Short mmCIF file of C-alpha atoms in Angstrom, two decimals:
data_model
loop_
_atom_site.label_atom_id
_atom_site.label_comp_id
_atom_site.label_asym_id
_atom_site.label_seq_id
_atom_site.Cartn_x
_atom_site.Cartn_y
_atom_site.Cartn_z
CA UNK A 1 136.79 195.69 -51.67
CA UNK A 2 140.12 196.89 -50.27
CA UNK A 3 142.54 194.62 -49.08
CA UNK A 4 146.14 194.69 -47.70
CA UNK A 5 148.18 192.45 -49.20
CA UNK A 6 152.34 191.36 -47.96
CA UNK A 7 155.13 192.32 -50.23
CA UNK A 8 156.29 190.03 -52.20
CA UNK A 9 158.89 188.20 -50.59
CA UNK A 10 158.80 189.11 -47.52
CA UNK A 11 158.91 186.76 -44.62
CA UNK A 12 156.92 188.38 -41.95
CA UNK A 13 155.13 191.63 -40.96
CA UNK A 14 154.53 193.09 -37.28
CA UNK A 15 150.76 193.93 -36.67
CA UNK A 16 152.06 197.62 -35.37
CA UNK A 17 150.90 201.13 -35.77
CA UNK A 18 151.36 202.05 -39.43
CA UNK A 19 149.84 198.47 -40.38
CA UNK A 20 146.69 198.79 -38.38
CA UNK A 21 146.05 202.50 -39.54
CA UNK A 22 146.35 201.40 -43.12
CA UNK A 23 144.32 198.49 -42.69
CA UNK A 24 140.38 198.53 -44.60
CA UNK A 25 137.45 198.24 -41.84
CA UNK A 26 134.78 197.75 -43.65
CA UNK A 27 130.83 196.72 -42.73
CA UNK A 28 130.06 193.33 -43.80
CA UNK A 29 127.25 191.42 -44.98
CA UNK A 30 125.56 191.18 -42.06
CA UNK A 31 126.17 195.17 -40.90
CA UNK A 32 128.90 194.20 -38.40
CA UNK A 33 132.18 196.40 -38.54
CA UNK A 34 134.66 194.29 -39.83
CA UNK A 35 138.70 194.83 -39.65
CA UNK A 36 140.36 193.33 -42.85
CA UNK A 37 144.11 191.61 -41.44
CA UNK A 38 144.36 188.82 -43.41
CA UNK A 39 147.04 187.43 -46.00
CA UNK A 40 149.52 189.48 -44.88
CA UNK A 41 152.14 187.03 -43.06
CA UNK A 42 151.81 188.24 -39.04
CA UNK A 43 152.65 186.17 -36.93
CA UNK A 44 151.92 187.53 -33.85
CA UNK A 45 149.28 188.97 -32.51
CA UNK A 46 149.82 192.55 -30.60
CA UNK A 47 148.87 196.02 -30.69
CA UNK A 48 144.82 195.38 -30.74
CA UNK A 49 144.27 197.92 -28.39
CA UNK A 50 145.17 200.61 -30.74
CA UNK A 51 141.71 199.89 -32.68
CA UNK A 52 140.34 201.05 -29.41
CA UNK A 53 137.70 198.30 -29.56
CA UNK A 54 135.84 200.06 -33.18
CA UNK A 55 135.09 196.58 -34.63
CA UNK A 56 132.94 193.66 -34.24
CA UNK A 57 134.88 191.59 -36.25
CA UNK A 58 138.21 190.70 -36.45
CA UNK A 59 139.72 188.71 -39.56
CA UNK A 60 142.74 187.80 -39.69
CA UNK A 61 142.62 184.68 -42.21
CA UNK A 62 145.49 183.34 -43.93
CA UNK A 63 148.20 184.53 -41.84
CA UNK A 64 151.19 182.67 -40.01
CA UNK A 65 149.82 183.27 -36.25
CA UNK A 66 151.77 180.89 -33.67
CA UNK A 67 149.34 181.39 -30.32
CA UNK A 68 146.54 183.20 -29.09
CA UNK A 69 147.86 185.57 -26.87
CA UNK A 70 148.04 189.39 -26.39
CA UNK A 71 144.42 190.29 -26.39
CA UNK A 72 143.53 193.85 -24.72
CA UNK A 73 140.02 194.15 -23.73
CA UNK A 74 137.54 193.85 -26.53
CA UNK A 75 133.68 193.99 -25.50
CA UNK A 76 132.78 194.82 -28.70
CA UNK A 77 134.20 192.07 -30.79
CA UNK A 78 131.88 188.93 -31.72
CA UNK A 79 133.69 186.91 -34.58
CA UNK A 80 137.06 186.28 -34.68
CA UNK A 81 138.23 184.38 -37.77
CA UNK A 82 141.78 182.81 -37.87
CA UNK A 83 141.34 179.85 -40.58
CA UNK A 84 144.75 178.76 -42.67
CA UNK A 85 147.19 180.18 -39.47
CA UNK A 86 149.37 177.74 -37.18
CA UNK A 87 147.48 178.64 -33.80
CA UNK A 88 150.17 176.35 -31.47
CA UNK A 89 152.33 177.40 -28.65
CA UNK A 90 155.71 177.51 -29.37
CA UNK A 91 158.21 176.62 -26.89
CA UNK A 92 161.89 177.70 -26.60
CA UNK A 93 163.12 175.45 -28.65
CA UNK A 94 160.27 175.99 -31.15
CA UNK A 95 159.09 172.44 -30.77
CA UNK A 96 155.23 172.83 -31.48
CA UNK A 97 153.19 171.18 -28.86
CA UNK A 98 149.66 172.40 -29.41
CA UNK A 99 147.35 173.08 -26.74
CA UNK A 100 144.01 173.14 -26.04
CA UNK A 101 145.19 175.26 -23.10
CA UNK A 102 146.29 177.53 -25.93
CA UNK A 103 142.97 178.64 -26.59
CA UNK A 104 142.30 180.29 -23.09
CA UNK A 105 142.91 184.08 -23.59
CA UNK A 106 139.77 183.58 -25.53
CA UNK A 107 137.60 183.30 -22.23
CA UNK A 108 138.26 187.50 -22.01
CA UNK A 109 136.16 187.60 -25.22
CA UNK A 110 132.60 187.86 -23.74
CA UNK A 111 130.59 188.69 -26.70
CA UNK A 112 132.55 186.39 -29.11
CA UNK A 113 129.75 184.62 -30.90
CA UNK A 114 131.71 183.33 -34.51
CA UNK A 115 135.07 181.16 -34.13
CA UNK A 116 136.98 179.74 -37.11
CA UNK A 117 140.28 177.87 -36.53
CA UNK A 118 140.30 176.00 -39.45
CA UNK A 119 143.63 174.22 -40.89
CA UNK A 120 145.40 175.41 -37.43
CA UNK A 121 147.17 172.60 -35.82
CA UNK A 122 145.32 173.22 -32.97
CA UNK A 123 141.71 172.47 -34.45
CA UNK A 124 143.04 168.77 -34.74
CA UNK A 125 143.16 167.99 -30.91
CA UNK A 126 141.02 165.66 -29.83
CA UNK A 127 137.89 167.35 -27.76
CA UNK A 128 138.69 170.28 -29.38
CA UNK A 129 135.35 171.82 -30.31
CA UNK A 130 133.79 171.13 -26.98
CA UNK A 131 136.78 172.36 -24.88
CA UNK A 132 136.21 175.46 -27.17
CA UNK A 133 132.59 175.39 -26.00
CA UNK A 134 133.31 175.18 -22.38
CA UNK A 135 135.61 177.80 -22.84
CA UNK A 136 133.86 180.62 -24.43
CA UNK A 137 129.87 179.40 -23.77
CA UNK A 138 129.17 183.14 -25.86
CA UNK A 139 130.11 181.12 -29.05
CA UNK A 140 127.46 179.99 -31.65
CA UNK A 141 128.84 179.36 -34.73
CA UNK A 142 132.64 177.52 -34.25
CA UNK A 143 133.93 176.62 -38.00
CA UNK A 144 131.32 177.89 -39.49
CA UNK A 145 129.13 175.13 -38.28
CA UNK A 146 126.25 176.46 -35.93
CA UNK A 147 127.23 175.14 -32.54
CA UNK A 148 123.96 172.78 -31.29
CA UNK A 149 122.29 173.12 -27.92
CA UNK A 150 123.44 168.94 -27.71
CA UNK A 151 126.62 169.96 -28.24
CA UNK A 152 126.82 172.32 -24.84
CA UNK A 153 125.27 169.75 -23.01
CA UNK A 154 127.86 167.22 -23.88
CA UNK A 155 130.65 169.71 -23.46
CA UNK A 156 129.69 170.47 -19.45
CA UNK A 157 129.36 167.33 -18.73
CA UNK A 158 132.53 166.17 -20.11
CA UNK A 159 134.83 168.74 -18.21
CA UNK A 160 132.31 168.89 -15.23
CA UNK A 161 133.70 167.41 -11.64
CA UNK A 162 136.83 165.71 -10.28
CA UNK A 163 137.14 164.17 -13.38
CA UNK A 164 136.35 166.91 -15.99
CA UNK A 165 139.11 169.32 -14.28
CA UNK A 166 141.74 166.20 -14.95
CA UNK A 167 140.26 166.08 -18.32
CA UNK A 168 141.85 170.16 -18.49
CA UNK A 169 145.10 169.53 -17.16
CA UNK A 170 145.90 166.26 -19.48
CA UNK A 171 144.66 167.93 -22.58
CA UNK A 172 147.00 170.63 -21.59
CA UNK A 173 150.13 168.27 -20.58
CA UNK A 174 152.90 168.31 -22.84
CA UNK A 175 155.85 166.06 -23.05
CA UNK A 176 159.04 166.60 -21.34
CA UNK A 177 162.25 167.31 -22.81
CA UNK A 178 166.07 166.44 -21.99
CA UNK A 179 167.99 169.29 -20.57
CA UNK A 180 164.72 170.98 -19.93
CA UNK A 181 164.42 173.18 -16.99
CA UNK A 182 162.35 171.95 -13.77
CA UNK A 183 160.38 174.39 -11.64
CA UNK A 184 160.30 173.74 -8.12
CA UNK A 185 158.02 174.97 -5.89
CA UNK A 186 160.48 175.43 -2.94
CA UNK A 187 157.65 175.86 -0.52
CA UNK A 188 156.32 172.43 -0.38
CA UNK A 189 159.60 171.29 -0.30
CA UNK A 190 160.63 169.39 3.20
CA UNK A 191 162.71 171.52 5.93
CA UNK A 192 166.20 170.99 6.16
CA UNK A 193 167.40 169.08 8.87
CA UNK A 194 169.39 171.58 11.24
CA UNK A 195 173.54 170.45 11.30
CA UNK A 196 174.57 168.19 14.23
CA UNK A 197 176.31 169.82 16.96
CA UNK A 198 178.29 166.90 17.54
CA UNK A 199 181.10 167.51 15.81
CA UNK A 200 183.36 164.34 15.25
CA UNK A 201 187.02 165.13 15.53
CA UNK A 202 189.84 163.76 13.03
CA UNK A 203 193.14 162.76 14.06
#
């Protein structure tokens, strides 16, 4: 089987033009179409939409891959496998906080039916593989373990309500920083208070 593999030595490659037109697509086991990325040191995902949506699967094992982001629209992919990559988001400071949250701009992918994450930092978060249920309800087989019609019960309950949407936002809380920068919404802020006219004078 052909296979891309990074030059030695070299710290990181862009997933751009000349990458993705030299990269094997193949039909796998199971007759899916099947885009070979993997080993080859990206760390960012971006340009997808030049495979014009031609493969089922996308693999892009063994890679250094920060955050899910940067996904055009892909109705034709069903497995995505991203084992062995460091799925986090990074923040300016490149403190990794990962997020559950971080997983998201998988909800585009409606026909996503196979998920690895395996050995990302995200995988270890606690409610991980149902938030990744509630997510994306198209997936069946999450880690290569089949996903069980229990474990979709479970997972709407749990984020369900009141209480499940509070369950989202503290899962996707992270810690503040010193010196970092506070965003105020300005419009629920209080009206000023209009100057007095009465003007006291000084001697």
């Amino acid at each position: 089987m052909q296979t891309l593999s990074a030059p030695h030595g070299l710290a990181a490659q862009r997933l751009d033009y000349d990458l993705l037109l030299r990269a094997p697509s193949r039909l796998n086991p199971v007759g899916d179409r099947e885009l070979l990325l993997r080993g080859l040191r990206l760390q960012r995902i971006e340009n997808l939409a030049l495979t014009k949506d031609q493969n089922d699967t996308l693999d892009l094992t063994d890679n250094d891959i920060r955050r899910l982001d940067s996904f055009p629209l892909m109705r034709r992919l069903k497995a995505l496998l991203l084992a062995n990559n460091r799925i986090a988001r990074i923040d300016p400071d490149l403190h990794n906080w990962p997020d559950l949250a971080d997983l998201d701009p998988l909800m585009g992918l409606e026909h996503l039916e196979t998920l690895s994450l395996i050995d990302n930092p995200v995988a270890l978060k606690k409610h991980y593989r149902a938030y990744v249920l509630h997510r994306c309800p198209s997936v069946r087989i999450l880690d290569f373990r089949r996903v069980r019609e229990q474990e979709r019960l479970e997972a709407a309950a749990l984020f369900s309500g009141e209480k499940g949407m509070a369950l989202v936002n503290s899962l996707s809380a992270r810690p503040f920083e010193p010196g970092q920068d506070i965003i105020v919404d300005t419009d629920k802020l209080p009206p000023k208070k209009a100057p007095s006219r009465h003007v006291r004078a000084h001697a």
